[in-house]
Tab-separated table of C-alpha atoms in Angstrom:
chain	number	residue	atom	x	y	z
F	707	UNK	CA	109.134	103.801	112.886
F	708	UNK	CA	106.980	100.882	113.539
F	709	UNK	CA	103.583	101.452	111.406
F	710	UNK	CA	102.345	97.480	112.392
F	711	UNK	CA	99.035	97.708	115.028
F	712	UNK	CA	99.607	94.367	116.614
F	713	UNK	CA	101.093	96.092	120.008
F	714	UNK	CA	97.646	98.153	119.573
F	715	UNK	CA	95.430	94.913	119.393
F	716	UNK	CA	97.577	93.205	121.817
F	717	UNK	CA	96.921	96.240	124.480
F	718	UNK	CA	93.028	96.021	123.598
F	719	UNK	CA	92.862	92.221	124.066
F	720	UNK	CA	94.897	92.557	127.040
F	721	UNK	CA	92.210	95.311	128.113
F	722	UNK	CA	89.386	93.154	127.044
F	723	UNK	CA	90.249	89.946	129.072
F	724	UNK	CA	90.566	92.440	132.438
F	725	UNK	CA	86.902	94.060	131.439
F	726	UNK	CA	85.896	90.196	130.792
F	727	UNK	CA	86.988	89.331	134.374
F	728	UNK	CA	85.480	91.585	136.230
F	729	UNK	CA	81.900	91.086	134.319
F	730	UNK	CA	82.246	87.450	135.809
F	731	UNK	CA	79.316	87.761	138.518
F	732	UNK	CA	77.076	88.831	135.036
F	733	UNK	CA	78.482	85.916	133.142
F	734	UNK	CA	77.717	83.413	135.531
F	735	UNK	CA	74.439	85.093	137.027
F	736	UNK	CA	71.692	82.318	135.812
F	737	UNK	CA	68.841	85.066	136.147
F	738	UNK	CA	70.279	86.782	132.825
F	739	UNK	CA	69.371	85.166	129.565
F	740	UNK	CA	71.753	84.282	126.972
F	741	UNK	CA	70.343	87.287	124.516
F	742	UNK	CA	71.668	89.810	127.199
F	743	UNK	CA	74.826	88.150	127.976
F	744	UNK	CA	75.211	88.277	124.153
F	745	UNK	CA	74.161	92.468	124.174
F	746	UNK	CA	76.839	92.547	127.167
F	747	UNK	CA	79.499	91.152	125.015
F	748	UNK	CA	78.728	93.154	121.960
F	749	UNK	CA	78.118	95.718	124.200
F	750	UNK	CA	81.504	96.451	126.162
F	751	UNK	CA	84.478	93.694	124.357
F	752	UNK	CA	83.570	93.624	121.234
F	753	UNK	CA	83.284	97.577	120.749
F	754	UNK	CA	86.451	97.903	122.670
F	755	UNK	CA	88.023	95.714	120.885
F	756	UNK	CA	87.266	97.003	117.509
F	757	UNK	CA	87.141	101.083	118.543
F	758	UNK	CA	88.415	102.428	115.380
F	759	UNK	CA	89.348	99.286	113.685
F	760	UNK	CA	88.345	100.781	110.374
F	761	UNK	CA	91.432	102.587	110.102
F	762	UNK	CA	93.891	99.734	111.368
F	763	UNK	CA	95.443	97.236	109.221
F	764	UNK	CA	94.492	93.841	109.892
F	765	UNK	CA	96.690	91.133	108.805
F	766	UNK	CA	96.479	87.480	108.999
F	767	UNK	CA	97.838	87.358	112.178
F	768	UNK	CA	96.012	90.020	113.904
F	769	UNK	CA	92.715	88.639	112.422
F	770	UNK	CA	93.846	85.270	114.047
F	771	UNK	CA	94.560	86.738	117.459
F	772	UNK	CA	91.028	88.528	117.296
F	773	UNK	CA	89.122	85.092	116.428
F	774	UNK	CA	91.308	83.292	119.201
F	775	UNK	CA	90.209	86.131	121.116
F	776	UNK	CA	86.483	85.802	120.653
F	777	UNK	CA	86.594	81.931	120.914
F	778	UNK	CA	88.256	82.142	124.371
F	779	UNK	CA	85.886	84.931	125.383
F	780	UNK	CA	82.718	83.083	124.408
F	781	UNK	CA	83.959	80.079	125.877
F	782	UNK	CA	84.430	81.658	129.109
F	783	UNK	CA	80.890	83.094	129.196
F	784	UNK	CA	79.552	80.002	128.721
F	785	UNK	CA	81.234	78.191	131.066
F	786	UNK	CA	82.795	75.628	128.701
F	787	UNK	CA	86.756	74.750	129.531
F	788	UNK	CA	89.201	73.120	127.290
F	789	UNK	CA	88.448	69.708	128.744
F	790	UNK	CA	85.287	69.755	127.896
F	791	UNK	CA	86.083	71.302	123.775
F	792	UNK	CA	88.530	68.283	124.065
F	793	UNK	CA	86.171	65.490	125.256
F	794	UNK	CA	83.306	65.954	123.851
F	795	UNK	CA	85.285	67.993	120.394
F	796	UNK	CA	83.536	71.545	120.245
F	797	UNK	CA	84.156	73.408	116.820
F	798	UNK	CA	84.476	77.382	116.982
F	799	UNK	CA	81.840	77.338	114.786
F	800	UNK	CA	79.307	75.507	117.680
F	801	UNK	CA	80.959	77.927	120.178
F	802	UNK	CA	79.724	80.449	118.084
F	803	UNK	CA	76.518	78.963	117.677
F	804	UNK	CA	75.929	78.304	121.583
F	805	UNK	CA	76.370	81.771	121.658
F	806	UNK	CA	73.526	83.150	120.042
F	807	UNK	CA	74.968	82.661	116.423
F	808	UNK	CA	77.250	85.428	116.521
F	809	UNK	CA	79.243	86.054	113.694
F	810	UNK	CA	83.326	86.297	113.627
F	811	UNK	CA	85.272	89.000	114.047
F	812	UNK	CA	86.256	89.394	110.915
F	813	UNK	CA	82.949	89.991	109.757
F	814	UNK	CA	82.295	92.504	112.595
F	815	UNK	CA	85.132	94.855	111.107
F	816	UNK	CA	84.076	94.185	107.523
F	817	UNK	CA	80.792	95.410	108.575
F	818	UNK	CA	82.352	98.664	110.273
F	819	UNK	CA	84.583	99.445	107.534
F	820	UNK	CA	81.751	98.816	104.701
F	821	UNK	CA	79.078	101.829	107.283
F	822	UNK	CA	82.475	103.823	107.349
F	823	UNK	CA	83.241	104.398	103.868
F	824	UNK	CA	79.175	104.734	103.111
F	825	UNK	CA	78.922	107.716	105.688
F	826	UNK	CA	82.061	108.995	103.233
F	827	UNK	CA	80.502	108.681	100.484
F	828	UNK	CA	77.413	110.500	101.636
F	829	UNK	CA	79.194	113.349	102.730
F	830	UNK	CA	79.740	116.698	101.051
F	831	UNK	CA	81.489	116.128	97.609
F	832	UNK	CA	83.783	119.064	98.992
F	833	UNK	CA	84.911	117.183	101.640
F	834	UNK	CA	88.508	116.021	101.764
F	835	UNK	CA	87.534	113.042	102.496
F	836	UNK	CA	85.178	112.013	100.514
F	837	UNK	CA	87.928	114.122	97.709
F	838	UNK	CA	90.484	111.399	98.765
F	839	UNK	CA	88.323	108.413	98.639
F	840	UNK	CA	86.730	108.856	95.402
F	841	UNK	CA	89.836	110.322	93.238
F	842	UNK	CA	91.169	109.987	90.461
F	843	UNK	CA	93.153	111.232	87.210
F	844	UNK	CA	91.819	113.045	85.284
F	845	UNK	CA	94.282	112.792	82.348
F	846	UNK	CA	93.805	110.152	79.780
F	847	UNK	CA	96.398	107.507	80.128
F	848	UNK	CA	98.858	107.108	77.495
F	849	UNK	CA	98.209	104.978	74.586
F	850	UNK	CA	100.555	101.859	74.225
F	851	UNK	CA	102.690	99.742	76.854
F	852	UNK	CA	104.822	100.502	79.936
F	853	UNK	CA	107.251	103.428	78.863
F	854	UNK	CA	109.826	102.993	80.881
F	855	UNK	CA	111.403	100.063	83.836
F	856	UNK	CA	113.214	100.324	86.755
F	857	UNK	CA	116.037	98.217	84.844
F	858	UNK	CA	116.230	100.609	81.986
F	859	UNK	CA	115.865	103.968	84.319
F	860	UNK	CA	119.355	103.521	85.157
């Protein structure tokens, strides 16, 4: 049983790109400012990207395909191609700026999870939930070292 999400990002991305293609005519419209382009993108990819992302484990690698992602994303909103981040050698972090300041993704779910576990915790305290996140043992711990090994249980 595979219990790894990256087939789960990589559908969402794949999902994302599609819903960024077809907003094209918005991207490119010159009548809409920057601030609602921004709203758009929060709006529609970034929430479909990250629907229930407080739950999923992200690794390394999926946090790298998000950020590549949302580079390639905001790059094609504003219009800027790869010859252009070559030439004239545009950071992520100006991309990012050009684009209202956004922040990364990363920070996005941190943000999510962080609200998540605060509407736990302010929940019922006989909630399962809110039971599971805040347990604990209520036994005093024995006094001295580690009792026992794995070496010595055999």
């Amino acid at each position: 049983m595979d219990l790894r999400d990256d087939r789960e990002i990589a559908a969402r991305i794949n999902k994302v790109n599609q819903l960024l293609r077809s907003l094209t005519n918005v991207w490119r419209n010159k009548n809409i400012t920057l601030k609602t382009k921004v709203i758009f993108y929060k709006a529609f990819c970034l929430n479909t990207i990250l629907w229930g992302c407080e739950l999923i484990i992200i690794s390394a690698e999926i946090e790298q395909k998000l950020e590549t992602f949302q580079h390639k994303a905001i790059r094609f909103i504003l219009n800027i191609n790869m010859h252009q981040v070559k030439e004239e050698r545009i950071k992520n972090e100006k991309v990012r700026e050009l684009f209202g300041g956004i922040d990364m993704v990363c920070n996005f779910v941190t943000r999510r999870r962080l609200n998540f576990i605060g509407q736990i915790l302010c929940q019922d305290n006989r909630k399962l939930t809110k039971k599971l996140l805040t347990c604990w043992i209520q036994q005093a711990r024995a006094s001295g070292g580690q009792q026992s090994t794995l070496k010595n249980a055999n």
